N, CA, C and O atoms as CSV, one atom per row, in Angstrom:
chain,resi,resn,atom,element,x,y,z
A,1,UNK,N,N,59.993,85.637,7.866
A,1,UNK,CA,C,60.666,86.396,8.868
A,1,UNK,C,C,60.098,87.850,8.949
A,1,UNK,O,O,59.863,88.526,7.947
A,2,UNK,N,N,59.904,88.256,10.203
A,2,UNK,CA,C,59.324,89.513,10.328
A,2,UNK,C,C,60.327,90.592,10.469
A,2,UNK,O,O,61.500,90.308,10.714
A,3,UNK,N,N,59.898,91.905,10.316
A,3,UNK,CA,C,60.884,92.912,10.389
A,3,UNK,C,C,61.907,93.109,11.500
A,3,UNK,O,O,63.069,93.494,11.366
A,4,UNK,N,N,61.146,92.712,12.844
A,4,UNK,CA,C,61.718,92.656,13.938
A,4,UNK,C,C,63.082,91.845,13.961
A,4,UNK,O,O,64.176,92.331,14.244
A,5,UNK,N,N,62.845,90.610,13.637
A,5,UNK,CA,C,63.776,89.680,13.387
A,5,UNK,C,C,65.043,90.082,12.557
A,5,UNK,O,O,66.214,89.929,12.905
A,6,UNK,N,N,64.548,90.664,11.313
A,6,UNK,CA,C,65.495,91.027,10.352
A,6,UNK,C,C,66.347,92.046,11.077
A,6,UNK,O,O,67.571,91.920,11.104
A,7,UNK,N,N,65.610,93.239,11.774
A,7,UNK,CA,C,66.502,94.164,12.120
A,7,UNK,C,C,67.362,93.764,13.159
A,7,UNK,O,O,68.309,94.543,13.269
A,8,UNK,N,N,67.375,92.867,13.931
A,8,UNK,CA,C,68.121,92.428,14.870
A,8,UNK,C,C,69.297,91.404,14.234
A,8,UNK,O,O,70.351,91.323,14.865
A,9,UNK,N,N,69.170,90.767,13.229
A,9,UNK,CA,C,70.030,90.270,12.425
A,9,UNK,C,C,71.162,91.142,11.875
A,9,UNK,O,O,72.369,90.906,11.938
A,10,UNK,N,N,70.386,92.467,11.182
A,10,UNK,CA,C,71.265,93.243,10.617
A,10,UNK,C,C,72.480,93.950,11.714
A,10,UNK,O,O,73.687,94.116,11.536
A,11,UNK,N,N,71.524,94.304,13.001
A,11,UNK,CA,C,72.182,94.689,13.892
A,11,UNK,C,C,73.543,93.913,14.529
A,11,UNK,O,O,74.543,94.453,15.003
A,12,UNK,N,N,73.318,92.783,14.418
A,12,UNK,CA,C,74.421,91.734,14.767
A,12,UNK,C,C,75.520,91.670,13.841
A,12,UNK,O,O,76.663,91.378,14.192
A,13,UNK,N,N,75.160,91.959,12.584
A,13,UNK,CA,C,76.044,91.825,11.452
A,13,UNK,C,C,76.794,93.210,11.548
A,13,UNK,O,O,77.935,93.122,11.094
A,14,UNK,N,N,76.490,94.368,11.979
A,14,UNK,CA,C,77.060,95.767,12.196
A,14,UNK,C,C,77.632,95.873,13.472
A,14,UNK,O,O,77.990,97.012,13.771
A,15,UNK,N,N,77.861,94.771,14.511
A,15,UNK,CA,C,78.543,95.124,15.444
A,15,UNK,C,C,80.048,95.419,15.541
A,15,UNK,O,O,80.705,95.630,16.560
A,16,UNK,N,N,80.479,95.384,14.175
A,16,UNK,CA,C,81.973,95.813,14.144
A,16,UNK,C,C,82.118,97.217,13.995
A,16,UNK,O,O,83.217,97.750,13.843
A,17,UNK,N,N,80.973,97.868,14.036
A,17,UNK,CA,C,80.963,99.435,13.539
A,17,UNK,C,C,81.507,100.175,15.127
A,17,UNK,O,O,81.426,99.651,16.238
A,18,UNK,N,N,82.000,101.382,14.816
A,18,UNK,CA,C,82.577,102.117,15.860
A,18,UNK,C,C,81.474,102.545,16.905
A,18,UNK,O,O,80.385,102.971,16.523
A,19,UNK,N,N,81.839,102.401,18.402
A,19,UNK,CA,C,80.828,102.838,19.240
A,19,UNK,C,C,80.864,104.514,19.090
A,19,UNK,O,O,79.809,105.145,19.149
A,20,UNK,N,N,82.021,105.117,18.914
A,20,UNK,CA,C,82.084,106.506,18.790
A,20,UNK,C,C,83.073,106.846,17.455
A,20,UNK,O,O,84.123,106.210,17.549
A,21,UNK,N,N,83.022,107.507,16.497
A,21,UNK,CA,C,83.914,107.976,15.446
A,21,UNK,C,C,84.797,108.786,15.953
A,21,UNK,O,O,84.400,109.430,16.924
A,22,UNK,N,N,86.079,108.996,15.541
A,22,UNK,CA,C,87.044,109.730,15.882
A,22,UNK,C,C,87.230,110.625,14.988
A,22,UNK,O,O,86.592,110.449,13.949
A,23,UNK,N,N,88.160,111.898,15.064
A,23,UNK,CA,C,88.523,112.725,14.060
A,23,UNK,C,C,89.781,112.521,13.397
A,23,UNK,O,O,90.708,112.062,14.064
A,24,UNK,N,N,89.949,112.789,12.197
A,24,UNK,CA,C,91.353,112.476,11.550
A,24,UNK,C,C,92.495,113.503,12.479
A,24,UNK,O,O,93.601,113.023,12.725
A,25,UNK,N,N,92.214,114.687,12.888
A,25,UNK,CA,C,93.247,115.458,13.154
A,25,UNK,C,C,93.896,114.808,14.470
A,25,UNK,O,O,95.122,114.866,14.567
A,26,UNK,N,N,93.078,114.128,15.596
A,26,UNK,CA,C,93.584,113.655,16.862
A,26,UNK,C,C,94.186,112.372,16.316
A,26,UNK,O,O,95.326,112.084,16.678
A,27,UNK,N,N,93.452,111.471,15.375
A,27,UNK,CA,C,94.274,109.962,14.899
A,27,UNK,C,C,95.412,110.546,14.438
A,27,UNK,O,O,96.382,109.942,14.896
A,28,UNK,N,N,95.765,111.562,13.651
A,28,UNK,CA,C,97.238,111.537,12.957
A,28,UNK,C,C,98.211,111.792,14.102
A,28,UNK,O,O,99.315,111.271,13.946
A,29,UNK,N,N,98.056,112.369,15.028
A,29,UNK,CA,C,98.543,112.640,16.368
A,29,UNK,C,C,99.034,111.500,17.158
A,29,UNK,O,O,99.932,111.686,17.979
A,30,UNK,N,N,98.480,110.244,16.962
A,30,UNK,CA,C,98.802,109.204,17.725
A,30,UNK,C,C,99.500,108.097,17.123
A,30,UNK,O,O,99.213,107.663,16.008
A,31,UNK,N,N,100.420,107.637,17.861
A,31,UNK,CA,C,101.431,106.603,17.424
A,31,UNK,C,C,100.663,105.336,16.602
A,31,UNK,O,O,100.913,104.948,15.461
A,32,UNK,N,N,99.699,104.842,17.497
A,32,UNK,CA,C,98.940,103.664,17.204
A,32,UNK,C,C,97.423,104.160,17.475
A,32,UNK,O,O,96.870,104.082,18.572
A,33,UNK,N,N,96.881,104.649,16.377
A,33,UNK,CA,C,95.588,105.106,16.584
A,33,UNK,C,C,94.435,103.872,16.203
A,33,UNK,O,O,94.500,103.114,15.236
A,34,UNK,N,N,93.464,103.905,17.162
A,34,UNK,CA,C,92.844,102.736,17.295
A,34,UNK,C,C,91.173,103.354,17.623
A,34,UNK,O,O,90.931,104.448,18.133
A,35,UNK,N,N,90.305,102.486,17.247
A,35,UNK,CA,C,88.929,102.725,17.476
A,35,UNK,C,C,88.183,101.731,18.224
A,35,UNK,O,O,88.330,100.575,17.825
A,36,UNK,N,N,87.333,101.933,19.326
A,36,UNK,CA,C,86.489,101.030,19.749
A,36,UNK,C,C,85.424,100.824,19.166
A,36,UNK,O,O,84.813,101.815,18.766
A,37,UNK,N,N,84.917,99.618,18.954
A,37,UNK,CA,C,83.741,99.198,18.170
A,37,UNK,C,C,82.716,98.966,19.194
A,37,UNK,O,O,82.972,99.204,20.375
A,38,UNK,N,N,81.405,98.451,18.770
A,38,UNK,CA,C,80.375,98.437,19.497
A,38,UNK,C,C,80.407,97.047,20.290
A,38,UNK,O,O,79.812,96.926,21.361
A,39,UNK,N,N,81.152,95.980,19.691
A,39,UNK,CA,C,81.355,94.847,20.230
A,39,UNK,C,C,82.329,94.706,21.196
A,39,UNK,O,O,82.591,93.618,21.709
A,40,UNK,N,N,83.059,96.075,21.565
A,40,UNK,CA,C,83.850,96.035,22.536
A,40,UNK,C,C,85.512,96.112,22.095
A,40,UNK,O,O,86.369,96.755,22.702
A,41,UNK,N,N,85.675,95.456,21.132
A,41,UNK,CA,C,86.980,95.179,20.434
A,41,UNK,C,C,87.530,96.658,20.002
A,41,UNK,O,O,86.816,97.648,19.841
A,42,UNK,N,N,88.908,96.602,19.853
A,42,UNK,CA,C,89.423,97.796,19.456
A,42,UNK,C,C,90.261,97.468,17.981
A,42,UNK,O,O,90.854,96.438,17.661
A,43,UNK,N,N,90.087,98.655,17.269
A,43,UNK,CA,C,90.539,98.103,15.687
A,43,UNK,C,C,91.599,99.257,15.360
A,43,UNK,O,O,91.324,100.456,15.299
A,44,UNK,N,N,92.742,98.737,15.179
A,44,UNK,CA,C,93.860,99.692,14.795
A,44,UNK,C,C,93.790,100.190,13.434
A,44,UNK,O,O,93.560,99.362,12.553
A,45,UNK,N,N,93.948,101.399,13.119
A,45,UNK,CA,C,93.708,102.264,11.917
A,45,UNK,C,C,95.132,102.416,11.417
A,45,UNK,O,O,95.919,103.082,12.089
A,46,UNK,N,N,95.515,101.853,10.299
A,46,UNK,CA,C,97.161,102.143,9.892
A,46,UNK,C,C,97.267,103.664,9.415
A,46,UNK,O,O,96.561,104.309,8.640
A,47,UNK,N,N,98.144,103.928,9.984
A,47,UNK,CA,C,98.772,105.639,9.713
A,47,UNK,C,C,98.779,105.757,8.649
A,47,UNK,O,O,98.155,106.741,8.252
A,48,UNK,N,N,99.422,104.915,7.625
A,48,UNK,CA,C,99.692,105.575,6.172
A,48,UNK,C,C,98.102,105.675,5.370
A,48,UNK,O,O,97.982,106.263,4.295
A,49,UNK,N,N,96.996,105.042,6.040
A,49,UNK,CA,C,95.782,105.382,5.384
A,49,UNK,C,C,95.417,106.829,6.092
A,49,UNK,O,O,94.881,107.672,5.373
A,50,UNK,N,N,95.649,107.107,7.288
A,50,UNK,CA,C,95.177,108.324,7.545
A,50,UNK,C,C,95.829,109.430,6.913
A,50,UNK,O,O,95.176,110.434,6.628
A,51,UNK,N,N,97.321,109.325,6.611
A,51,UNK,CA,C,97.960,110.077,5.933
A,51,UNK,C,C,97.542,110.300,4.526
A,51,UNK,O,O,97.584,111.445,4.075
A,52,UNK,N,N,97.196,109.436,3.888
A,52,UNK,CA,C,96.508,109.291,2.446
A,52,UNK,C,C,95.322,110.170,2.484
A,52,UNK,O,O,95.061,111.021,1.635
A,53,UNK,N,N,94.542,109.865,3.660
A,53,UNK,CA,C,93.271,110.695,3.705
A,53,UNK,C,C,93.578,112.218,3.783
A,53,UNK,O,O,92.987,113.054,3.100
A,54,UNK,N,N,94.624,112.516,4.740
A,54,UNK,CA,C,94.972,113.887,4.825
A,54,UNK,C,C,95.520,114.463,3.911
A,54,UNK,O,O,95.548,115.687,4.031
A,55,UNK,N,N,96.117,113.913,2.757
A,55,UNK,CA,C,96.639,114.478,1.561
A,55,UNK,C,C,95.506,115.017,0.688
A,55,UNK,O,O,95.734,115.887,-0.153
A,56,UNK,N,N,94.220,114.479,0.892
A,56,UNK,CA,C,92.986,114.914,-0.244
A,56,UNK,C,C,91.942,115.487,0.698
A,56,UNK,O,O,90.810,115.687,0.258
A,57,UNK,N,N,92.237,115.766,1.962
A,57,UNK,CA,C,91.297,116.498,2.808
A,57,UNK,C,C,91.834,117.811,3.170
A,57,UNK,O,O,92.891,117.837,3.801
A,58,UNK,N,N,91.197,118.997,2.828
A,58,UNK,CA,C,91.883,120.196,3.403
A,58,UNK,C,C,92.137,120.253,5.054
A,58,UNK,O,O,91.326,119.785,5.853
A,59,UNK,N,N,93.127,120.762,5.361
A,59,UNK,CA,C,93.481,120.628,6.683
A,59,UNK,C,C,92.636,121.268,7.552
A,59,UNK,O,O,92.683,120.931,8.735
A,60,UNK,N,N,91.775,122.236,7.159
A,60,UNK,CA,C,90.864,122.937,8.016
A,60,UNK,C,C,89.649,121.958,8.509
A,60,UNK,O,O,89.088,122.102,9.596
A,61,UNK,N,N,89.275,120.798,7.423
A,61,UNK,CA,C,88.431,119.904,7.833
A,61,UNK,C,C,88.632,118.554,8.682
A,61,UNK,O,O,87.774,117.736,9.013
A,62,UNK,N,N,90.119,118.559,8.957
A,62,UNK,CA,C,90.639,117.384,9.850
A,62,UNK,C,C,89.910,117.259,11.023
A,62,UNK,O,O,89.587,116.141,11.424
A,63,UNK,N,N,89.626,118.218,11.590
A,63,UNK,CA,C,88.948,117.919,12.993
A,63,UNK,C,C,87.225,117.669,12.877
A,63,UNK,O,O,86.479,117.291,13.780
A,64,UNK,N,N,86.861,118.021,11.425
A,64,UNK,CA,C,85.385,117.427,11.310
A,64,UNK,C,C,85.468,116.316,10.528
A,64,UNK,O,O,84.316,115.916,10.355
A,65,UNK,N,N,86.374,115.508,9.880
A,65,UNK,CA,C,86.505,114.427,9.129
A,65,UNK,C,C,86.497,113.281,10.059
A,65,UNK,O,O,87.468,113.085,10.789
A,66,UNK,N,N,85.499,112.541,10.077
A,66,UNK,CA,C,85.356,111.311,11.001
A,66,UNK,C,C,86.032,109.972,10.411
A,66,UNK,O,O,85.912,109.561,9.257
A,67,UNK,N,N,86.710,109.430,11.375
A,67,UNK,CA,C,87.087,108.216,11.034
A,67,UNK,C,C,86.376,106.815,11.824
A,67,UNK,O,O,86.520,106.775,13.046
A,68,UNK,N,N,85.812,105.968,11.327
A,68,UNK,CA,C,86.291,105.476,9.795
A,68,UNK,C,C,85.110,106.108,8.766
A,68,UNK,O,O,84.068,106.718,9.006
A,69,UNK,N,N,85.659,105.743,7.697
A,69,UNK,CA,C,84.791,106.407,6.384
A,69,UNK,C,C,83.608,105.138,6.463
A,69,UNK,O,O,84.000,103.971,6.443
A,70,UNK,N,N,82.521,105.378,6.529
A,70,UNK,CA,C,81.271,104.371,6.316
A,70,UNK,C,C,80.916,104.212,4.973
A,70,UNK,O,O,80.385,105.119,4.333
A,71,UNK,N,N,81.181,103.098,4.503
A,71,UNK,CA,C,80.461,102.690,3.055
A,71,UNK,C,C,79.320,101.860,3.450
A,71,UNK,O,O,79.514,100.813,4.068
A,72,UNK,N,N,78.056,102.286,3.113
A,72,UNK,CA,C,76.888,101.723,3.696
A,72,UNK,C,C,76.255,100.720,2.276
A,72,UNK,O,O,75.664,101.110,1.269
A,73,UNK,N,N,76.594,99.541,2.625
A,73,UNK,CA,C,75.906,98.743,1.634
A,73,UNK,C,C,74.337,98.383,1.386
A,73,UNK,O,O,73.757,97.940,2.377
A,74,UNK,N,N,73.617,98.509,0.253
A,74,UNK,CA,C,72.343,98.416,0.144
A,74,UNK,C,C,71.950,97.516,-1.020
A,74,UNK,O,O,72.596,97.488,-2.068
A,75,UNK,N,N,70.833,96.761,-0.786
A,75,UNK,CA,C,70.381,95.914,-1.665
A,75,UNK,C,C,69.156,96.740,-2.267
A,75,UNK,O,O,68.246,97.122,-1.531
A,76,UNK,N,N,69.172,97.013,-3.709
A,76,UNK,CA,C,68.090,97.761,-4.308
A,76,UNK,C,C,67.622,96.985,-5.479
A,76,UNK,O,O,68.333,96.797,-6.467
A,77,UNK,N,N,66.430,96.543,-5.354
A,77,UNK,CA,C,65.927,95.738,-6.533
A,77,UNK,C,C,66.948,94.627,-7.114
A,77,UNK,O,O,67.133,94.412,-8.312
A,78,UNK,N,N,67.598,93.936,-5.995
A,78,UNK,CA,C,68.389,92.795,-6.515
A,78,UNK,C,C,69.926,93.204,-6.734
A,78,UNK,O,O,70.833,92.371,-6.736
A,79,UNK,N,N,70.109,94.532,-6.912
A,79,UNK,CA,C,71.402,95.067,-7.294
A,79,UNK,C,C,72.092,95.968,-6.063
A,79,UNK,O,O,71.422,96.914,-5.649
A,80,UNK,N,N,73.408,95.714,-5.458
A,80,UNK,CA,C,73.879,96.002,-4.405
A,80,UNK,C,C,74.746,97.431,-4.962
A,80,UNK,O,O,75.420,97.460,-5.991
A,81,UNK,N,N,74.565,98.452,-4.119
A,81,UNK,CA,C,74.841,99.889,-4.192
A,81,UNK,C,C,75.381,100.103,-2.998
A,81,UNK,O,O,75.017,99.478,-2.002
A,82,UNK,N,N,76.431,101.134,-2.983
A,82,UNK,CA,C,77.076,101.374,-1.840
A,82,UNK,C,C,76.998,102.980,-1.781
A,82,UNK,O,O,77.391,103.633,-2.748
A,83,UNK,N,N,76.518,103.567,-0.703
A,83,UNK,CA,C,76.233,104.867,-0.432
A,83,UNK,C,C,77.236,105.392,0.578
A,83,UNK,O,O,77.617,104.747,1.554
A,84,UNK,N,N,77.607,106.546,0.281
A,84,UNK,CA,C,78.552,107.370,1.297
A,84,UNK,C,C,77.821,108.515,1.807
A,84,UNK,O,O,77.947,109.515,1.100
A,85,UNK,N,N,77.083,108.653,2.848
A,85,UNK,CA,C,76.270,109.589,3.184
A,85,UNK,C,C,76.756,110.978,3.832
A,85,UNK,O,O,76.114,112.028,3.812
A,86,UNK,N,N,78.267,110.730,4.523
A,86,UNK,CA,C,78.733,111.758,5.144
A,86,UNK,C,C,79.509,112.607,3.993
A,86,UNK,O,O,80.353,112.115,3.244
A,87,UNK,N,N,79.064,114.031,3.975
A,87,UNK,CA,C,79.449,114.913,2.785
A,87,UNK,C,C,81.097,114.962,2.882
A,87,UNK,O,O,81.679,114.866,1.802
A,88,UNK,N,N,81.769,115.078,3.871
A,88,UNK,CA,C,83.195,114.978,3.916
A,88,UNK,C,C,83.874,113.838,3.474
A,88,UNK,O,O,85.025,114.007,3.072
A,89,UNK,N,N,83.394,112.700,3.467
A,89,UNK,CA,C,83.588,111.294,3.130
A,89,UNK,C,C,83.578,111.140,1.457
A,89,UNK,O,O,84.498,110.806,0.711
A,90,UNK,N,N,82.182,111.510,1.147
A,90,UNK,CA,C,81.965,111.686,-0.471
A,90,UNK,C,C,82.874,112.744,-1.086
A,90,UNK,O,O,83.438,112.537,-2.161
A,91,UNK,N,N,83.008,113.833,-0.429
A,91,UNK,CA,C,84.303,114.637,-1.113
A,91,UNK,C,C,85.503,114.192,-1.203
A,91,UNK,O,O,86.189,114.485,-2.182
A,92,UNK,N,N,86.029,113.315,-0.090
A,92,UNK,CA,C,87.222,112.964,-0.138
A,92,UNK,C,C,87.328,111.678,-1.151
A,92,UNK,O,O,88.294,111.647,-1.912
A,93,UNK,N,N,86.475,110.737,-1.180
A,93,UNK,CA,C,86.452,109.651,-2.325
A,93,UNK,C,C,86.310,110.315,-3.531
A,93,UNK,O,O,87.010,109.771,-4.385
A,94,UNK,N,N,85.682,111.283,-3.962
A,94,UNK,CA,C,85.611,112.026,-5.348
A,94,UNK,C,C,87.014,112.370,-5.675
A,94,UNK,O,O,87.658,111.953,-6.637
A,95,UNK,N,N,87.404,113.185,-4.748
A,95,UNK,CA,C,88.837,113.720,-5.071
A,95,UNK,C,C,90.066,112.631,-5.215
A,95,UNK,O,O,90.982,112.880,-5.999
A,96,UNK,N,N,90.063,111.415,-4.435
A,96,UNK,CA,C,90.924,110.581,-4.167
A,96,UNK,C,C,90.868,109.575,-5.329
A,96,UNK,O,O,91.853,109.365,-6.037
A,97,UNK,N,N,89.744,108.990,-5.495
A,97,UNK,CA,C,89.499,108.156,-6.282
A,97,UNK,C,C,88.631,108.578,-7.837
A,97,UNK,O,O,88.518,107.765,-8.756
A,98,UNK,N,N,88.203,109.671,-7.872
A,98,UNK,CA,C,87.487,110.082,-9.129
A,98,UNK,C,C,86.095,109.637,-9.119
A,98,UNK,O,O,85.513,109.817,-10.189
A,99,UNK,N,N,85.428,109.110,-8.196
A,99,UNK,CA,C,84.193,108.923,-8.228
A,99,UNK,C,C,83.318,109.949,-8.227
A,99,UNK,O,O,83.478,110.637,-7.219
A,100,UNK,N,N,82.358,110.387,-9.017
A,100,UNK,CA,C,81.683,111.657,-9.147
A,100,UNK,C,C,80.057,111.295,-8.961
A,100,UNK,O,O,79.373,112.094,-9.602
A,101,UNK,N,N,79.408,110.467,-8.371
A,101,UNK,CA,C,78.123,110.282,-8.503
A,101,UNK,C,C,77.309,110.619,-7.304
A,101,UNK,O,O,76.620,109.811,-6.682
A,102,UNK,N,N,77.476,112.117,-6.986
A,102,UNK,CA,C,76.842,112.525,-5.745
A,102,UNK,C,C,75.565,113.288,-6.189
A,102,UNK,O,O,75.619,114.145,-7.072
A,103,UNK,N,N,74.344,112.933,-5.514
A,103,UNK,CA,C,73.301,113.456,-5.584
A,103,UNK,C,C,72.547,113.670,-4.358
A,103,UNK,O,O,72.495,112.785,-3.504
A,104,UNK,N,N,71.948,114.812,-4.215
A,104,UNK,CA,C,71.370,115.469,-2.825
A,104,UNK,C,C,72.445,114.822,-1.662
A,104,UNK,O,O,72.197,114.032,-0.750
A,105,UNK,N,N,73.838,115.517,-2.082
A,105,UNK,CA,C,74.700,115.205,-1.028
A,105,UNK,C,C,75.343,113.457,-0.751
A,105,UNK,O,O,76.295,113.070,-0.074
A,106,UNK,N,N,74.553,112.854,-1.424
A,106,UNK,CA,C,74.895,111.146,-1.372
A,106,UNK,C,C,75.688,110.456,-2.346
A,106,UNK,O,O,75.101,110.093,-3.365
A,107,UNK,N,N,77.009,110.186,-2.219
A,107,UNK,CA,C,77.751,109.546,-3.226
A,107,UNK,C,C,77.307,108.160,-3.495
A,107,UNK,O,O,77.457,107.413,-2.528
A,108,UNK,N,N,76.827,107.652,-4.496
A,108,UNK,CA,C,76.618,106.149,-4.790
A,108,UNK,C,C,77.734,105.494,-5.569
A,108,UNK,O,O,78.208,106.033,-6.568
A,109,UNK,N,N,78.135,104.377,-5.127
A,109,UNK,CA,C,79.470,103.490,-5.583
A,109,UNK,C,C,78.542,102.470,-6.171
A,109,UNK,O,O,77.365,102.319,-5.844
A,110,UNK,N,N,79.247,101.736,-7.142
A,110,UNK,CA,C,78.938,100.159,-7.495
A,110,UNK,C,C,79.743,99.226,-7.215
A,110,UNK,O,O,80.942,99.452,-7.382
A,111,UNK,N,N,79.399,98.177,-6.810
A,111,UNK,CA,C,80.429,96.990,-6.190
A,111,UNK,C,C,81.655,97.031,-6.775
A,111,UNK,O,O,82.690,97.005,-6.110
A,112,UNK,N,N,81.622,97.114,-8.366
A,112,UNK,CA,C,83.130,97.139,-8.734
A,112,UNK,C,C,84.072,97.962,-8.441
A,112,UNK,O,O,85.270,97.678,-8.477
A,113,UNK,N,N,83.574,99.097,-8.113
A,113,UNK,CA,C,84.396,100.198,-7.295
A,113,UNK,C,C,84.827,100.102,-6.168
A,113,UNK,O,O,85.736,100.845,-5.798
A,114,UNK,N,N,84.280,99.163,-5.348
A,114,UNK,CA,C,84.563,99.100,-3.782
A,114,UNK,C,C,85.879,98.553,-3.662
A,114,UNK,O,O,86.536,99.099,-2.776
A,115,UNK,N,N,86.514,97.558,-4.341
A,115,UNK,CA,C,87.769,96.870,-4.070
A,115,UNK,C,C,88.943,98.025,-4.091
A,115,UNK,O,O,89.800,98.024,-3.207
A,116,UNK,N,N,88.944,98.747,-4.857
A,116,UNK,CA,C,89.947,99.884,-4.902
A,116,UNK,C,C,89.840,100.507,-3.867
A,116,UNK,O,O,90.926,100.686,-3.315
A,117,UNK,N,N,88.823,101.001,-3.259
A,117,UNK,CA,C,88.723,101.930,-2.117
A,117,UNK,C,C,89.038,101.074,-0.799
A,117,UNK,O,O,89.521,101.634,0.185
A,118,UNK,N,N,88.749,99.690,-0.804
A,118,UNK,CA,C,89.011,98.932,0.367
A,118,UNK,C,C,90.451,98.600,0.425
A,118,UNK,O,O,91.014,98.479,1.513
A,119,UNK,N,N,91.132,98.431,-0.811
A,119,UNK,CA,C,92.513,98.081,-0.716
A,119,UNK,C,C,93.187,99.125,-0.132
A,119,UNK,O,O,93.913,98.916,0.840
A,120,UNK,N,N,93.014,100.428,-0.685
A,120,UNK,CA,C,93.541,101.602,-0.119
A,120,UNK,C,C,93.329,102.086,1.237
A,120,UNK,O,O,94.124,102.770,1.883
A,121,UNK,N,N,92.225,101.685,1.597
A,121,UNK,CA,C,91.623,102.289,2.968
A,121,UNK,C,C,90.994,100.979,3.965
A,121,UNK,O,O,89.946,101.057,4.605
A,122,UNK,N,N,91.864,99.833,3.921
A,122,UNK,CA,C,91.479,98.619,4.416
A,122,UNK,C,C,90.803,98.744,6.001
A,122,UNK,O,O,89.717,98.312,6.385
A,123,UNK,N,N,91.749,99.422,6.697
A,123,UNK,CA,C,91.405,99.689,8.100
A,123,UNK,C,C,90.645,101.107,8.302
A,123,UNK,O,O,89.913,101.226,9.284
A,124,UNK,N,N,90.787,102.078,7.484
A,124,UNK,CA,C,90.138,103.337,7.811
A,124,UNK,C,C,88.801,103.558,7.029
A,124,UNK,O,O,88.267,104.660,6.912
A,125,UNK,N,N,88.287,102.312,6.473
A,125,UNK,CA,C,86.864,102.392,6.068
A,125,UNK,C,C,86.167,101.033,6.635
A,125,UNK,O,O,86.753,99.973,6.858
A,126,UNK,N,N,84.866,101.291,6.805
A,126,UNK,CA,C,84.069,100.092,7.261
A,126,UNK,C,C,82.742,100.178,6.650
A,126,UNK,O,O,82.085,101.217,6.589
A,127,UNK,N,N,82.318,98.842,6.125
A,127,UNK,CA,C,81.200,98.464,5.573
A,127,UNK,C,C,79.949,98.250,6.727
A,127,UNK,O,O,79.991,97.483,7.689
A,128,UNK,N,N,78.844,99.143,6.345
A,128,UNK,CA,C,77.732,98.911,7.203
A,128,UNK,C,C,76.635,98.220,6.190
A,128,UNK,O,O,76.524,98.634,5.036
A,129,UNK,N,N,75.940,97.282,6.629
A,129,UNK,CA,C,74.699,96.792,5.963
A,129,UNK,C,C,73.461,97.191,6.174
A,129,UNK,O,O,73.011,96.907,7.285
A,130,UNK,N,N,72.686,97.834,5.358
A,130,UNK,CA,C,71.269,98.142,5.339
A,130,UNK,C,C,70.470,97.333,4.648
A,130,UNK,O,O,70.925,96.733,3.675
A,131,UNK,N,N,69.158,97.183,5.034
A,131,UNK,CA,C,68.227,96.477,4.060
A,131,UNK,C,C,66.877,97.250,4.176
A,131,UNK,O,O,66.160,97.242,5.176
A,132,UNK,N,N,66.603,97.999,2.874
A,132,UNK,CA,C,65.399,98.726,2.630
A,132,UNK,C,C,64.079,97.653,2.623
A,132,UNK,O,O,63.961,96.735,1.811
A,133,UNK,N,N,63.245,97.926,3.557
A,133,UNK,CA,C,62.111,97.214,3.447
A,133,UNK,C,C,60.935,97.794,2.801
A,133,UNK,O,O,60.336,98.746,3.301
A,134,UNK,N,N,60.601,97.260,1.740
A,134,UNK,CA,C,59.267,97.873,0.870
A,134,UNK,C,C,59.779,99.127,0.200
A,134,UNK,O,O,59.029,99.798,-0.509
């Protein structure tokens, strides 16, 4: 399988990702907050999840805090790890869940840590898949 075909397959898997991220402040004001995905579907974000995030994020950062929280799943040498590349997302997860493996601004999570985050942020977080070639 060549790299071009693999890239197209990954792109298809990630079609659920938002076309445009939205900020926490505006979503907290809405009765039924939603995000439109690249595939055209609209996804409802549970208000209680947004309120949970708001409890752990400084109110001054609400306009800069983007929803959804992106959890980037990577396969490295046969082991899957999750990267949180957004600094505000990483700080939130550190504060809310206690995971503190931040190196060069990127939080690294292990697979066994993912269920706790996804249980609490089922609609406000999304997993994106990445493959590192070579």
